[in-house]
Amino acid sequence: MKTLPPIQYLDQEGQPSQPCPEWCNKPDWLLRCYHYMVLARQFDTKAIALQRTGQLGTYASLLGSEGIDVPVALSMKPSDVLVPYYRNHACQIIRGMPLEEAFLYWGGDERGNSSDQMGEDFPNAVPIATQSLHACGVASAFKIRNQKRAAVTFIGDGGTSKGDFMEALNVAGVWQLPVVFIINNNQWAISIPRQIQSAVAQLADKAVAAGIPGIQVDGNDPIAMHEAINNALNRAHEGKGATLIEAISYRLGDHTTADDATRYRSNDELKAAWERDPIKRLRNFLALQNFWDESKEQALLQETHQLVQEAANKYIEISPQKIDSIFDYLYAEPNNQLIEQKDWAIVKAMQGGSHYEGESS
Ligand SMILES: Cc1ncc(C[n+]2csc(CCOP(=O)(O)OP(=O)(O)O)c2C)c(N)n1
Ligand SMILES: [Mg+2]
């Protein structure tokens, strides 16, 4: 099979590698995109700091995926539905999840995954590749109801080896579903490098077996991502079916805060990946277009830092849920064993000095 290079408009220095689309002559979209990419990175830095100081649970860093998630979220319509995996907090935040609720989720509190602002977007899928099939279910509903809406779902490179993903592609193809699959190919599935996950030349080629278009895009190039996602969404909205986008990126951080990537990958590889940093790339392009300068950069860093700091403070002040809430939400009606366990948990919590009374659920 012929392998084409990934679609790219900006090289790693932010210089156009081919003429950019006309909309790039205006600052509007580019500045919004840059704002959210910087905000996402500030959120990420704070989340890791909170985890390292015992104030957040295990956290999956989004570092290196800003150039994918931000253009996708900015291109989706509010009526589209996001079916995320666990690395899409930038997308969720742009689609309305308050920053403090994003912290809350990673703090182990499911109220952060059921925000009022999430509309019909799905909660995070942690079981690998399950979300691909959920997205097909959502897209089927849109098709049956004759609605002009699309489901957008993400998956990692490693996840594309799961049967669920191939089954989802297949049904999306044969039923012509309005769904966009985005692979965040960050080159690693925890400690397993891309080369030994699959013998296929490009993960995008997996679309061939399903009869849907598959394209490979430079995921560190927000302009290329914007073009790719817009085309895919238009296809979906026009009833032309599904698209698979493989976005090439690099996981610049550890897999999660429970991982130490220095044990299995080289510093040289990481250093080379930082040269392709999507934030640096867009900033250079903005400067080239005379849309950006150092004083704007400093103002943005300060503004986003403050937003994140305020959200972190709010998060820390949210009272934990009552210990028994886990039992309340398991079934519509609790059975006898659950009632017994709930009573036991309450007694234990009070013995352990937990402020059981008066906490909000
Ligand atoms: C069904 C299932 N099997 C295994 C895991 C454990 N697990 C969590 S993340 C991960 C690797 C995923 O890598 P990739 O799909 O490349 O996504 P990335 O984390 O790199 O974004 C694995 C195996 C899981 N969460 N679910
Ligand atoms: Mg990966």
JSON list of N, CA and C in Angstrom, two decimals, residues 68-97:
[
{"chain": "A", "resi": 68, "resn": "ILE", "atom": "N", "xyz": [-4.11, 18.48, 19.03]},
{"chain": "A", "resi": 68, "resn": "ILE", "atom": "CA", "xyz": [-5.18, 17.62, 18.51]},
{"chain": "A", "resi": 68, "resn": "ILE", "atom": "C", "xyz": [-6.51, 18.02, 19.13]},
{"chain": "A", "resi": 69, "resn": "ASP", "atom": "N", "xyz": [-6.55, 17.99, 20.46]},
{"chain": "A", "resi": 69, "resn": "ASP", "atom": "CA", "xyz": [-7.83, 18.17, 21.17]},
{"chain": "A", "resi": 69, "resn": "ASP", "atom": "C", "xyz": [-8.43, 19.55, 20.97]},
{"chain": "A", "resi": 70, "resn": "VAL", "atom": "N", "xyz": [-7.58, 20.59, 20.97]},
{"chain": "A", "resi": 70, "resn": "VAL", "atom": "CA", "xyz": [-8.14, 21.95, 20.91]},
{"chain": "A", "resi": 70, "resn": "VAL", "atom": "C", "xyz": [-8.80, 22.19, 19.54]},
{"chain": "A", "resi": 71, "resn": "PRO", "atom": "N", "xyz": [-8.14, 21.95, 18.42]},
{"chain": "A", "resi": 71, "resn": "PRO", "atom": "CA", "xyz": [-8.83, 22.14, 17.14]},
{"chain": "A", "resi": 71, "resn": "PRO", "atom": "C", "xyz": [-10.10, 21.28, 17.01]},
{"chain": "A", "resi": 72, "resn": "VAL", "atom": "N", "xyz": [-10.07, 20.08, 17.55]},
{"chain": "A", "resi": 72, "resn": "VAL", "atom": "CA", "xyz": [-11.27, 19.22, 17.45]},
{"chain": "A", "resi": 72, "resn": "VAL", "atom": "C", "xyz": [-12.42, 19.87, 18.21]},
{"chain": "A", "resi": 73, "resn": "ALA", "atom": "N", "xyz": [-12.16, 20.27, 19.46]},
{"chain": "A", "resi": 73, "resn": "ALA", "atom": "CA", "xyz": [-13.24, 20.86, 20.27]},
{"chain": "A", "resi": 73, "resn": "ALA", "atom": "C", "xyz": [-13.75, 22.15, 19.64]},
{"chain": "A", "resi": 74, "resn": "LEU", "atom": "N", "xyz": [-12.84, 22.94, 19.07]},
{"chain": "A", "resi": 74, "resn": "LEU", "atom": "CA", "xyz": [-13.27, 24.22, 18.48]},
{"chain": "A", "resi": 74, "resn": "LEU", "atom": "C", "xyz": [-14.08, 24.01, 17.19]},
{"chain": "A", "resi": 75, "resn": "SER", "atom": "N", "xyz": [-13.89, 22.88, 16.55]},
{"chain": "A", "resi": 75, "resn": "SER", "atom": "CA", "xyz": [-14.61, 22.62, 15.30]},
{"chain": "A", "resi": 75, "resn": "SER", "atom": "C", "xyz": [-15.97, 21.96, 15.53]},
{"chain": "A", "resi": 76, "resn": "MET", "atom": "N", "xyz": [-16.10, 21.23, 16.62]},
{"chain": "A", "resi": 76, "resn": "MET", "atom": "CA", "xyz": [-17.36, 20.52, 16.87]},
{"chain": "A", "resi": 76, "resn": "MET", "atom": "C", "xyz": [-18.48, 21.51, 17.15]},
{"chain": "A", "resi": 77, "resn": "LYS", "atom": "N", "xyz": [-19.69, 21.13, 16.77]},
{"chain": "A", "resi": 77, "resn": "LYS", "atom": "CA", "xyz": [-20.85, 21.94, 17.11]},
{"chain": "A", "resi": 77, "resn": "LYS", "atom": "C", "xyz": [-21.32, 21.54, 18.51]},
{"chain": "A", "resi": 78, "resn": "PRO", "atom": "N", "xyz": [-21.98, 22.47, 19.23]},
{"chain": "A", "resi": 78, "resn": "PRO", "atom": "CA", "xyz": [-22.47, 22.08, 20.55]},
{"chain": "A", "resi": 78, "resn": "PRO", "atom": "C", "xyz": [-23.38, 20.85, 20.48]},
{"chain": "A", "resi": 79, "resn": "SER", "atom": "N", "xyz": [-24.12, 20.70, 19.38]},
{"chain": "A", "resi": 79, "resn": "SER", "atom": "CA", "xyz": [-25.05, 19.56, 19.27]},
{"chain": "A", "resi": 79, "resn": "SER", "atom": "C", "xyz": [-24.36, 18.24, 18.93]},
{"chain": "A", "resi": 80, "resn": "ASP", "atom": "N", "xyz": [-23.09, 18.29, 18.52]},
{"chain": "A", "resi": 80, "resn": "ASP", "atom": "CA", "xyz": [-22.35, 17.03, 18.33]},
{"chain": "A", "resi": 80, "resn": "ASP", "atom": "C", "xyz": [-22.08, 16.42, 19.72]},
{"chain": "A", "resi": 81, "resn": "VAL", "atom": "N", "xyz": [-21.69, 15.16, 19.73]},
{"chain": "A", "resi": 81, "resn": "VAL", "atom": "CA", "xyz": [-21.45, 14.51, 21.02]},
{"chain": "A", "resi": 81, "resn": "VAL", "atom": "C", "xyz": [-20.01, 14.00, 21.07]},
{"chain": "A", "resi": 82, "resn": "LEU", "atom": "N", "xyz": [-19.33, 14.35, 22.17]},
{"chain": "A", "resi": 82, "resn": "LEU", "atom": "CA", "xyz": [-17.97, 13.88, 22.39]},
{"chain": "A", "resi": 82, "resn": "LEU", "atom": "C", "xyz": [-18.01, 12.58, 23.18]},
{"chain": "A", "resi": 83, "resn": "VAL", "atom": "N", "xyz": [-17.31, 11.57, 22.68]},
{"chain": "A", "resi": 83, "resn": "VAL", "atom": "CA", "xyz": [-17.22, 10.29, 23.39]},
{"chain": "A", "resi": 83, "resn": "VAL", "atom": "C", "xyz": [-15.73, 10.08, 23.68]},
{"chain": "A", "resi": 84, "resn": "PRO", "atom": "N", "xyz": [-15.29, 10.57, 24.83]},
{"chain": "A", "resi": 84, "resn": "PRO", "atom": "CA", "xyz": [-13.83, 10.69, 25.07]},
{"chain": "A", "resi": 84, "resn": "PRO", "atom": "C", "xyz": [-13.20, 9.44, 25.67]},
{"chain": "A", "resi": 85, "resn": "TYR", "atom": "N", "xyz": [-11.86, 9.36, 25.58]},
{"chain": "A", "resi": 85, "resn": "TYR", "atom": "CA", "xyz": [-11.13, 8.45, 26.45]},
{"chain": "A", "resi": 85, "resn": "TYR", "atom": "C", "xyz": [-10.50, 9.31, 27.54]},
{"chain": "A", "resi": 86, "resn": "TYR", "atom": "N", "xyz": [-9.53, 8.76, 28.25]},
{"chain": "A", "resi": 86, "resn": "TYR", "atom": "CA", "xyz": [-9.10, 9.44, 29.49]},
{"chain": "A", "resi": 86, "resn": "TYR", "atom": "C", "xyz": [-8.07, 10.55, 29.27]},
{"chain": "A", "resi": 87, "resn": "ARG", "atom": "N", "xyz": [-7.80, 10.91, 27.98]},
{"chain": "A", "resi": 87, "resn": "ARG", "atom": "CA", "xyz": [-6.78, 11.94, 27.78]},
{"chain": "A", "resi": 87, "resn": "ARG", "atom": "C", "xyz": [-7.37, 13.17, 27.08]},
{"chain": "A", "resi": 88, "resn": "ASN", "atom": "N", "xyz": [-8.67, 13.35, 27.17]},
{"chain": "A", "resi": 88, "resn": "ASN", "atom": "CA", "xyz": [-9.33, 14.41, 26.39]},
{"chain": "A", "resi": 88, "resn": "ASN", "atom": "C", "xyz": [-9.82, 15.58, 27.23]},
{"chain": "A", "resi": 89, "resn": "HIS", "atom": "N", "xyz": [-9.16, 15.85, 28.36]},
{"chain": "A", "resi": 89, "resn": "HIS", "atom": "CA", "xyz": [-9.70, 16.92, 29.22]},
{"chain": "A", "resi": 89, "resn": "HIS", "atom": "C", "xyz": [-9.66, 18.28, 28.52]},
{"chain": "A", "resi": 90, "resn": "ALA", "atom": "N", "xyz": [-8.70, 18.52, 27.61]},
{"chain": "A", "resi": 90, "resn": "ALA", "atom": "CA", "xyz": [-8.67, 19.81, 26.91]},
{"chain": "A", "resi": 90, "resn": "ALA", "atom": "C", "xyz": [-9.97, 19.98, 26.11]},
{"chain": "A", "resi": 91, "resn": "CYS", "atom": "N", "xyz": [-10.37, 18.91, 25.45]},
{"chain": "A", "resi": 91, "resn": "CYS", "atom": "CA", "xyz": [-11.61, 18.93, 24.67]},
{"chain": "A", "resi": 91, "resn": "CYS", "atom": "C", "xyz": [-12.82, 19.19, 25.58]},
{"chain": "A", "resi": 92, "resn": "GLN", "atom": "N", "xyz": [-12.84, 18.49, 26.69]},
{"chain": "A", "resi": 92, "resn": "GLN", "atom": "CA", "xyz": [-13.97, 18.61, 27.62]},
{"chain": "A", "resi": 92, "resn": "GLN", "atom": "C", "xyz": [-14.07, 20.03, 28.18]},
{"chain": "A", "resi": 93, "resn": "ILE", "atom": "N", "xyz": [-12.93, 20.61, 28.51]},
{"chain": "A", "resi": 93, "resn": "ILE", "atom": "CA", "xyz": [-12.92, 21.95, 29.09]},
{"chain": "A", "resi": 93, "resn": "ILE", "atom": "C", "xyz": [-13.45, 22.97, 28.07]},
{"chain": "A", "resi": 94, "resn": "ILE", "atom": "N", "xyz": [-13.02, 22.84, 26.83]},
{"chain": "A", "resi": 94, "resn": "ILE", "atom": "CA", "xyz": [-13.51, 23.78, 25.80]},
{"chain": "A", "resi": 94, "resn": "ILE", "atom": "C", "xyz": [-15.00, 23.59, 25.58]},
{"chain": "A", "resi": 95, "resn": "ARG", "atom": "N", "xyz": [-15.47, 22.35, 25.70]},
{"chain": "A", "resi": 95, "resn": "ARG", "atom": "CA", "xyz": [-16.91, 22.10, 25.48]},
{"chain": "A", "resi": 95, "resn": "ARG", "atom": "C", "xyz": [-17.74, 22.42, 26.71]},
{"chain": "A", "resi": 96, "resn": "GLY", "atom": "N", "xyz": [-17.12, 23.01, 27.73]},
{"chain": "A", "resi": 96, "resn": "GLY", "atom": "CA", "xyz": [-17.91, 23.56, 28.82]},
{"chain": "A", "resi": 96, "resn": "GLY", "atom": "C", "xyz": [-17.65, 23.01, 30.20]},
{"chain": "A", "resi": 97, "resn": "MET", "atom": "N", "xyz": [-16.84, 21.96, 30.32]},
{"chain": "A", "resi": 97, "resn": "MET", "atom": "CA", "xyz": [-16.59, 21.44, 31.66]},
{"chain": "A", "resi": 97, "resn": "MET", "atom": "C", "xyz": [-15.77, 22.47, 32.45]}
]
